[in-house]
Amino acid sequence: MTKDFSKYAPGYDIPALPGMRLEEVQTPALIIDLDAFDHNLVKMRDEITHYGVRHRAHCKMHKSADIAQLQINSGGACGVCCQKVSEAEALARAGIADILVSNEVCDPNKIDRLAQLPKLGARILVCTDDLSNIAELSRAAARHNTELEVLVELDCGGGRCGVTDSAAALELAQAILTTPHLRFAGLQSYQGSAQHAYEYAQRKALLDTAITITKDAVDLLASHDITCEIVGGAGTGSYPFEAASGVFNELQCGSYLFMDADYRKVKTKEGAHLPAFKHALFLLTSIMSIDIDGQAVCDAGLKAHSIDSGLPTVLDRPDLQSLVFSDEHGVLKDRANSLKLNDRLLLIPGHCDPTCNLHDWYVGLRNGFVETLWPVTARGKFY
Amino acid sequence: MTKDFSKYAPGYDIPALPGMRLEEVQTPALIIDLDAFDHNLVKMRDEITHYGVRHRAHCKMHKSADIAQLQINSGGACGVCCQKVSEAEALARAGIADILVSNEVCDPNKIDRLAQLPKLGARILVCTDDLSNIAELSRAAARHNTELEVLVELDCGGGRCGVTDSAAALELAQAILTTPHLRFAGLQSYQGSAQHAYEYAQRKALLDTAITITKDAVDLLASHDITCEIVGGAGTGSYPFEAASGVFNELQCGSYLFMDADYRKVKTKEGAHLPAFKHALFLLTSIMSIDIDGQAVCDAGLKAHSIDSGLPTVLDRPDLQSLVFSDEHGVLKDRANSLKLNDRLLLIPGHCDPTCNLHDWYVGLRNGFVETLWPVTARGKFY
């Protein structure tokens, strides 16, 4: 996945070139601290070894085929997750060989595209929560003479997609097992709303429920001689619960690799931050106006980062606070008027997933120099 | 600006093809109701004729060179605004000949690129609020033997960029007038925070102040024999105030062309909606899960629209309400369980600007059929 940069120039299609200093990178730009990134990669590998579970890294967060490959090759991941067929297409074409669309795919055109993907040599898995959907998946796989692996999604408390009781899960699993061109792969059980429950006790209560619901379904299926190869779920905020449950065997963490300001608020049992994941993703921004006393305006607005989960914080500058972000501007409180025009700051985004989707490139930095550029392969792939 | 669609297929790089029915468009996709769009285009042309002012249409909202050309050719606009050098580059390369970067440009690399743009045959204008910035702009224009037109930005109450008193504006205007390769073009005075002040009285109070500040600066400059060719500002929420002020001569409206759920809350003096602009922009979404009683899940999450100014509403379906939007999902309250899998809805986005920036294409629809596709030319151009 080497990229030829010769036709690019900073500021046009690309924010930087390898070998540049941080000061030369065009702003706003997504910066990856490669030392912190490597640390997080290895830390998660250690975690899954410790717990004795697999990790299917979630790529909806970074949308980069290069990073997915590193998660598999160096991070111990068994494969990847994504959320959309067009993401799976982008990853499969870039050589990722084991891809779960951890989501329902219902549109006939999208199902047709999904059913073609195994032809690229990739193992393709998808979730379902509906009987008619299972029939559609089968018809499309038959049309292309491929096989799709299907997980039944449980609503384990998130209140979004998934069947709401074990009997319904059993009915769907039995349907998959008797439907040609489909293989029953197990259960998908992700408690999304628990990920950002900041307090440990609150998170534990949600996960206790999620694990009970999941265990009930696994047990009911087992009593009908149906084995779940995969019992998958978990995110960065919750994975120690699923990993230690004895019920789940595959984690699906994504944000651990970059972290963001919102995940920094999630506390362990002892009241500490999430174990040992470092902030690896930053938004580099420049100061562009300082006329108003006590504040400075930077060039990173809503088109460069997402504020849906709260405002960014400023790296190593507790004296500066985020005030207001509009389409193209960010206003920072700078009581001491310390900032000058063209000063640069590294922001820690409030929410990494939708922020990454706004950018075409990651700028990988080590020791103050640009070491690599990774395209955001599946940027905008929401079909 | 004809686009060859032959190499595309829906779902890959493009959500639709001309001639398709709405039901065939891949979701999520940005839909433009071309009848409403044409109505809004003509309505603003009538407004500027009525008030006797120019309109420099703001392209930061739509980021489309095709739409910018229509605003000039059919909508009576004298030129366009954008916010970033990379947007100006994209528009100039597509043939737009009169472009104001209605923002400060401070980074030396960006100033250098800006100073090259007049070579493409475009009139290029930019704002400033700093003396050292004026010197930088001049050096870059000298280097490329071009001329930049410069407006002094006033902070007329928005509290973001711009000088905070008329004496400072005079000092900057005099500096521009005596600096080679620059031409003083007038004043930029945009009250951003007034645009979404929903109540008329609240908006009037903010605009009375903004107009007074602007008039003070115009008068002070006039008393020093400095004429402002442009006194520019105004947005969709405020333009009748600036247009009728006798102080402003150039409006900079953008959102009027598409409208969004937030602008719909802005009230006229009589308590009505903004005069006669119709919703022309919609987010087409499909239902993908209906397992939970009283709700349905659609495929338009935070990566397909921005919720920073509030949640979307559902066109023609007052029985449905937006509940929660996460990265890839939207949860709608559907008390009557009326929605089925693959049902399609048109959402009215909460905030059009950052929503458009998430998409690569506009799908132009008339009478239920796709009439045209317009690329979001400057999507992601935030450098």
JSON list of N, CA and C in Angstrom, two decimals, chain A residues 32-76:
[
{"chain": "A", "resi": 32, "resn": "ILE", "atom": "N", "xyz": [-1.19, 11.78, 13.57]},
{"chain": "A", "resi": 32, "resn": "ILE", "atom": "CA", "xyz": [-1.07, 10.60, 14.43]},
{"chain": "A", "resi": 32, "resn": "ILE", "atom": "C", "xyz": [0.31, 10.60, 15.06]},
{"chain": "A", "resi": 33, "resn": "ASP", "atom": "N", "xyz": [0.33, 10.57, 16.38]},
{"chain": "A", "resi": 33, "resn": "ASP", "atom": "CA", "xyz": [1.58, 10.38, 17.13]},
{"chain": "A", "resi": 33, "resn": "ASP", "atom": "C", "xyz": [1.92, 8.90, 17.03]},
{"chain": "A", "resi": 34, "resn": "LEU", "atom": "N", "xyz": [2.89, 8.56, 16.20]},
{"chain": "A", "resi": 34, "resn": "LEU", "atom": "CA", "xyz": [3.15, 7.15, 15.88]},
{"chain": "A", "resi": 34, "resn": "LEU", "atom": "C", "xyz": [3.67, 6.37, 17.09]},
{"chain": "A", "resi": 35, "resn": "ASP", "atom": "N", "xyz": [4.37, 7.03, 18.01]},
{"chain": "A", "resi": 35, "resn": "ASP", "atom": "CA", "xyz": [4.80, 6.32, 19.22]},
{"chain": "A", "resi": 35, "resn": "ASP", "atom": "C", "xyz": [3.59, 5.92, 20.07]},
{"chain": "A", "resi": 36, "resn": "ALA", "atom": "N", "xyz": [2.66, 6.84, 20.24]},
{"chain": "A", "resi": 36, "resn": "ALA", "atom": "CA", "xyz": [1.45, 6.53, 21.01]},
{"chain": "A", "resi": 36, "resn": "ALA", "atom": "C", "xyz": [0.60, 5.48, 20.29]},
{"chain": "A", "resi": 37, "resn": "PHE", "atom": "N", "xyz": [0.53, 5.61, 18.98]},
{"chain": "A", "resi": 37, "resn": "PHE", "atom": "CA", "xyz": [-0.21, 4.65, 18.14]},
{"chain": "A", "resi": 37, "resn": "PHE", "atom": "C", "xyz": [0.36, 3.24, 18.31]},
{"chain": "A", "resi": 38, "resn": "ASP", "atom": "N", "xyz": [1.69, 3.12, 18.22]},
{"chain": "A", "resi": 38, "resn": "ASP", "atom": "CA", "xyz": [2.33, 1.80, 18.38]},
{"chain": "A", "resi": 38, "resn": "ASP", "atom": "C", "xyz": [2.07, 1.26, 19.78]},
{"chain": "A", "resi": 39, "resn": "HIS", "atom": "N", "xyz": [2.14, 2.14, 20.77]},
{"chain": "A", "resi": 39, "resn": "HIS", "atom": "CA", "xyz": [1.86, 1.73, 22.15]},
{"chain": "A", "resi": 39, "resn": "HIS", "atom": "C", "xyz": [0.45, 1.14, 22.26]},
{"chain": "A", "resi": 40, "resn": "ASN", "atom": "N", "xyz": [-0.54, 1.82, 21.68]},
{"chain": "A", "resi": 40, "resn": "ASN", "atom": "CA", "xyz": [-1.92, 1.36, 21.79]},
{"chain": "A", "resi": 40, "resn": "ASN", "atom": "C", "xyz": [-2.13, 0.03, 21.06]},
{"chain": "A", "resi": 41, "resn": "LEU", "atom": "N", "xyz": [-1.47, -0.08, 19.89]},
{"chain": "A", "resi": 41, "resn": "LEU", "atom": "CA", "xyz": [-1.55, -1.31, 19.10]},
{"chain": "A", "resi": 41, "resn": "LEU", "atom": "C", "xyz": [-1.08, -2.51, 19.93]},
{"chain": "A", "resi": 42, "resn": "VAL", "atom": "N", "xyz": [0.07, -2.35, 20.58]},
{"chain": "A", "resi": 42, "resn": "VAL", "atom": "CA", "xyz": [0.67, -3.44, 21.36]},
{"chain": "A", "resi": 42, "resn": "VAL", "atom": "C", "xyz": [-0.14, -3.68, 22.64]},
{"chain": "A", "resi": 43, "resn": "LYS", "atom": "N", "xyz": [-0.61, -2.61, 23.23]},
{"chain": "A", "resi": 43, "resn": "LYS", "atom": "CA", "xyz": [-1.39, -2.74, 24.47]},
{"chain": "A", "resi": 43, "resn": "LYS", "atom": "C", "xyz": [-2.63, -3.60, 24.25]},
{"chain": "A", "resi": 44, "resn": "MET", "atom": "N", "xyz": [-3.33, -3.38, 23.14]},
{"chain": "A", "resi": 44, "resn": "MET", "atom": "CA", "xyz": [-4.53, -4.19, 22.88]},
{"chain": "A", "resi": 44, "resn": "MET", "atom": "C", "xyz": [-4.15, -5.63, 22.58]},
{"chain": "A", "resi": 45, "resn": "ARG", "atom": "N", "xyz": [-3.01, -5.83, 21.90]},
{"chain": "A", "resi": 45, "resn": "ARG", "atom": "CA", "xyz": [-2.55, -7.20, 21.65]},
{"chain": "A", "resi": 45, "resn": "ARG", "atom": "C", "xyz": [-2.30, -7.91, 22.99]},
{"chain": "A", "resi": 46, "resn": "ASP", "atom": "N", "xyz": [-1.69, -7.18, 23.93]},
{"chain": "A", "resi": 46, "resn": "ASP", "atom": "CA", "xyz": [-1.45, -7.76, 25.26]},
{"chain": "A", "resi": 46, "resn": "ASP", "atom": "C", "xyz": [-2.77, -8.05, 25.98]},
{"chain": "A", "resi": 47, "resn": "GLU", "atom": "N", "xyz": [-3.74, -7.16, 25.82]},
{"chain": "A", "resi": 47, "resn": "GLU", "atom": "CA", "xyz": [-5.02, -7.34, 26.50]},
{"chain": "A", "resi": 47, "resn": "GLU", "atom": "C", "xyz": [-5.71, -8.61, 26.02]},
{"chain": "A", "resi": 48, "resn": "ILE", "atom": "N", "xyz": [-5.75, -8.85, 24.70]},
{"chain": "A", "resi": 48, "resn": "ILE", "atom": "CA", "xyz": [-6.46, -10.04, 24.21]},
{"chain": "A", "resi": 48, "resn": "ILE", "atom": "C", "xyz": [-5.70, -11.31, 24.58]},
{"chain": "A", "resi": 49, "resn": "THR", "atom": "N", "xyz": [-4.36, -11.22, 24.64]},
{"chain": "A", "resi": 49, "resn": "THR", "atom": "CA", "xyz": [-3.58, -12.38, 25.12]},
{"chain": "A", "resi": 49, "resn": "THR", "atom": "C", "xyz": [-3.93, -12.66, 26.57]},
{"chain": "A", "resi": 50, "resn": "HIS", "atom": "N", "xyz": [-3.98, -11.61, 27.36]},
{"chain": "A", "resi": 50, "resn": "HIS", "atom": "CA", "xyz": [-4.31, -11.74, 28.79]},
{"chain": "A", "resi": 50, "resn": "HIS", "atom": "C", "xyz": [-5.67, -12.38, 28.99]},
{"chain": "A", "resi": 51, "resn": "TYR", "atom": "N", "xyz": [-6.66, -11.94, 28.24]},
{"chain": "A", "resi": 51, "resn": "TYR", "atom": "CA", "xyz": [-8.03, -12.43, 28.44]},
{"chain": "A", "resi": 51, "resn": "TYR", "atom": "C", "xyz": [-8.30, -13.72, 27.67]},
{"chain": "A", "resi": 52, "resn": "GLY", "atom": "N", "xyz": [-7.46, -14.04, 26.70]},
{"chain": "A", "resi": 52, "resn": "GLY", "atom": "CA", "xyz": [-7.69, -15.25, 25.90]},
{"chain": "A", "resi": 52, "resn": "GLY", "atom": "C", "xyz": [-8.88, -15.13, 24.96]},
{"chain": "A", "resi": 53, "resn": "VAL", "atom": "N", "xyz": [-9.03, -13.96, 24.34]},
{"chain": "A", "resi": 53, "resn": "VAL", "atom": "CA", "xyz": [-10.11, -13.75, 23.36]},
{"chain": "A", "resi": 53, "resn": "VAL", "atom": "C", "xyz": [-9.50, -13.24, 22.06]},
{"chain": "A", "resi": 54, "resn": "ARG", "atom": "N", "xyz": [-10.31, -13.29, 20.99]},
{"chain": "A", "resi": 54, "resn": "ARG", "atom": "CA", "xyz": [-9.86, -12.69, 19.73]},
{"chain": "A", "resi": 54, "resn": "ARG", "atom": "C", "xyz": [-10.23, -11.21, 19.70]},
{"chain": "A", "resi": 55, "resn": "HIS", "atom": "N", "xyz": [-9.57, -10.48, 18.80]},
{"chain": "A", "resi": 55, "resn": "HIS", "atom": "CA", "xyz": [-9.92, -9.07, 18.58]},
{"chain": "A", "resi": 55, "resn": "HIS", "atom": "C", "xyz": [-10.17, -8.86, 17.10]},
{"chain": "A", "resi": 56, "resn": "ARG", "atom": "N", "xyz": [-11.37, -8.42, 16.78]},
{"chain": "A", "resi": 56, "resn": "ARG", "atom": "CA", "xyz": [-11.72, -8.04, 15.40]},
{"chain": "A", "resi": 56, "resn": "ARG", "atom": "C", "xyz": [-11.79, -6.51, 15.41]},
{"chain": "A", "resi": 57, "resn": "ALA", "atom": "N", "xyz": [-10.73, -5.88, 15.00]},
{"chain": "A", "resi": 57, "resn": "ALA", "atom": "CA", "xyz": [-10.59, -4.42, 15.17]},
{"chain": "A", "resi": 57, "resn": "ALA", "atom": "C", "xyz": [-11.64, -3.65, 14.37]},
{"chain": "A", "resi": 58, "resn": "HIS", "atom": "N", "xyz": [-12.24, -2.65, 15.00]},
{"chain": "A", "resi": 58, "resn": "HIS", "atom": "CA", "xyz": [-13.29, -1.90, 14.30]},
{"chain": "A", "resi": 58, "resn": "HIS", "atom": "C", "xyz": [-12.69, -0.76, 13.48]},
{"chain": "A", "resi": 59, "resn": "CYS", "atom": "N", "xyz": [-12.90, -0.84, 12.17]},
{"chain": "A", "resi": 59, "resn": "CYS", "atom": "CA", "xyz": [-12.32, 0.14, 11.24]},
{"chain": "A", "resi": 59, "resn": "CYS", "atom": "C", "xyz": [-13.23, 1.31, 10.93]},
{"chain": "A", "resi": 60, "resn": "LYS", "atom": "N", "xyz": [-14.47, 1.30, 11.45]},
{"chain": "A", "resi": 60, "resn": "LYS", "atom": "CA", "xyz": [-15.34, 2.45, 11.19]},
{"chain": "A", "resi": 60, "resn": "LYS", "atom": "C", "xyz": [-14.74, 3.72, 11.77]},
{"chain": "A", "resi": 61, "resn": "MET", "atom": "N", "xyz": [-13.89, 3.55, 12.78]},
{"chain": "A", "resi": 61, "resn": "MET", "atom": "CA", "xyz": [-13.28, 4.70, 13.43]},
{"chain": "A", "resi": 61, "resn": "MET", "atom": "C", "xyz": [-12.25, 5.34, 12.51]},
{"chain": "A", "resi": 62, "resn": "HIS", "atom": "N", "xyz": [-11.27, 4.53, 12.03]},
{"chain": "A", "resi": 62, "resn": "HIS", "atom": "CA", "xyz": [-10.16, 5.15, 11.26]},
{"chain": "A", "resi": 62, "resn": "HIS", "atom": "C", "xyz": [-10.36, 5.08, 9.76]},
{"chain": "A", "resi": 63, "resn": "LYS", "atom": "N", "xyz": [-11.12, 4.11, 9.25]},
{"chain": "A", "resi": 63, "resn": "LYS", "atom": "CA", "xyz": [-11.44, 3.99, 7.82]},
{"chain": "A", "resi": 63, "resn": "LYS", "atom": "C", "xyz": [-10.20, 3.88, 6.93]},
{"chain": "A", "resi": 64, "resn": "SER", "atom": "N", "xyz": [-9.11, 3.39, 7.49]},
{"chain": "A", "resi": 64, "resn": "SER", "atom": "CA", "xyz": [-7.85, 3.31, 6.74]},
{"chain": "A", "resi": 64, "resn": "SER", "atom": "C", "xyz": [-7.44, 1.86, 6.53]},
{"chain": "A", "resi": 65, "resn": "ALA", "atom": "N", "xyz": [-7.22, 1.48, 5.27]},
{"chain": "A", "resi": 65, "resn": "ALA", "atom": "CA", "xyz": [-6.77, 0.12, 4.98]},
{"chain": "A", "resi": 65, "resn": "ALA", "atom": "C", "xyz": [-5.36, -0.11, 5.52]},
{"chain": "A", "resi": 66, "resn": "ASP", "atom": "N", "xyz": [-4.50, 0.91, 5.49]},
{"chain": "A", "resi": 66, "resn": "ASP", "atom": "CA", "xyz": [-3.14, 0.76, 6.02]},
{"chain": "A", "resi": 66, "resn": "ASP", "atom": "C", "xyz": [-3.18, 0.43, 7.51]},
{"chain": "A", "resi": 67, "resn": "ILE", "atom": "N", "xyz": [-4.03, 1.15, 8.23]},
{"chain": "A", "resi": 67, "resn": "ILE", "atom": "CA", "xyz": [-4.11, 0.94, 9.68]},
{"chain": "A", "resi": 67, "resn": "ILE", "atom": "C", "xyz": [-4.73, -0.43, 9.98]},
{"chain": "A", "resi": 68, "resn": "ALA", "atom": "N", "xyz": [-5.74, -0.82, 9.20]},
{"chain": "A", "resi": 68, "resn": "ALA", "atom": "CA", "xyz": [-6.35, -2.15, 9.38]},
{"chain": "A", "resi": 68, "resn": "ALA", "atom": "C", "xyz": [-5.30, -3.24, 9.22]},
{"chain": "A", "resi": 69, "resn": "GLN", "atom": "N", "xyz": [-4.45, -3.09, 8.21]},
{"chain": "A", "resi": 69, "resn": "GLN", "atom": "CA", "xyz": [-3.41, -4.09, 7.98]},
{"chain": "A", "resi": 69, "resn": "GLN", "atom": "C", "xyz": [-2.43, -4.14, 9.15]},
{"chain": "A", "resi": 70, "resn": "LEU", "atom": "N", "xyz": [-2.10, -2.98, 9.71]},
{"chain": "A", "resi": 70, "resn": "LEU", "atom": "CA", "xyz": [-1.22, -2.96, 10.89]},
{"chain": "A", "resi": 70, "resn": "LEU", "atom": "C", "xyz": [-1.90, -3.63, 12.09]},
{"chain": "A", "resi": 71, "resn": "GLN", "atom": "N", "xyz": [-3.19, -3.43, 12.24]},
{"chain": "A", "resi": 71, "resn": "GLN", "atom": "CA", "xyz": [-3.89, -4.06, 13.37]},
{"chain": "A", "resi": 71, "resn": "GLN", "atom": "C", "xyz": [-3.85, -5.57, 13.26]},
{"chain": "A", "resi": 72, "resn": "ILE", "atom": "N", "xyz": [-3.92, -6.07, 12.02]},
{"chain": "A", "resi": 72, "resn": "ILE", "atom": "CA", "xyz": [-3.85, -7.52, 11.81]},
{"chain": "A", "resi": 72, "resn": "ILE", "atom": "C", "xyz": [-2.41, -8.02, 11.94]},
{"chain": "A", "resi": 73, "resn": "ASN", "atom": "N", "xyz": [-1.48, -7.35, 11.28]},
{"chain": "A", "resi": 73, "resn": "ASN", "atom": "CA", "xyz": [-0.10, -7.84, 11.23]},
{"chain": "A", "resi": 73, "resn": "ASN", "atom": "C", "xyz": [0.65, -7.64, 12.55]},
{"chain": "A", "resi": 74, "resn": "SER", "atom": "N", "xyz": [0.45, -6.49, 13.20]},
{"chain": "A", "resi": 74, "resn": "SER", "atom": "CA", "xyz": [1.22, -6.18, 14.41]},
{"chain": "A", "resi": 74, "resn": "SER", "atom": "C", "xyz": [0.36, -6.14, 15.66]},
{"chain": "A", "resi": 75, "resn": "GLY", "atom": "N", "xyz": [-0.95, -5.97, 15.51]},
{"chain": "A", "resi": 75, "resn": "GLY", "atom": "CA", "xyz": [-1.80, -5.77, 16.68]},
{"chain": "A", "resi": 75, "resn": "GLY", "atom": "C", "xyz": [-2.55, -7.01, 17.11]},
{"chain": "A", "resi": 76, "resn": "GLY", "atom": "N", "xyz": [-2.32, -8.12, 16.42]},
{"chain": "A", "resi": 76, "resn": "GLY", "atom": "CA", "xyz": [-2.92, -9.37, 16.84]},
{"chain": "A", "resi": 76, "resn": "GLY", "atom": "C", "xyz": [-4.38, -9.54, 16.47]}
]
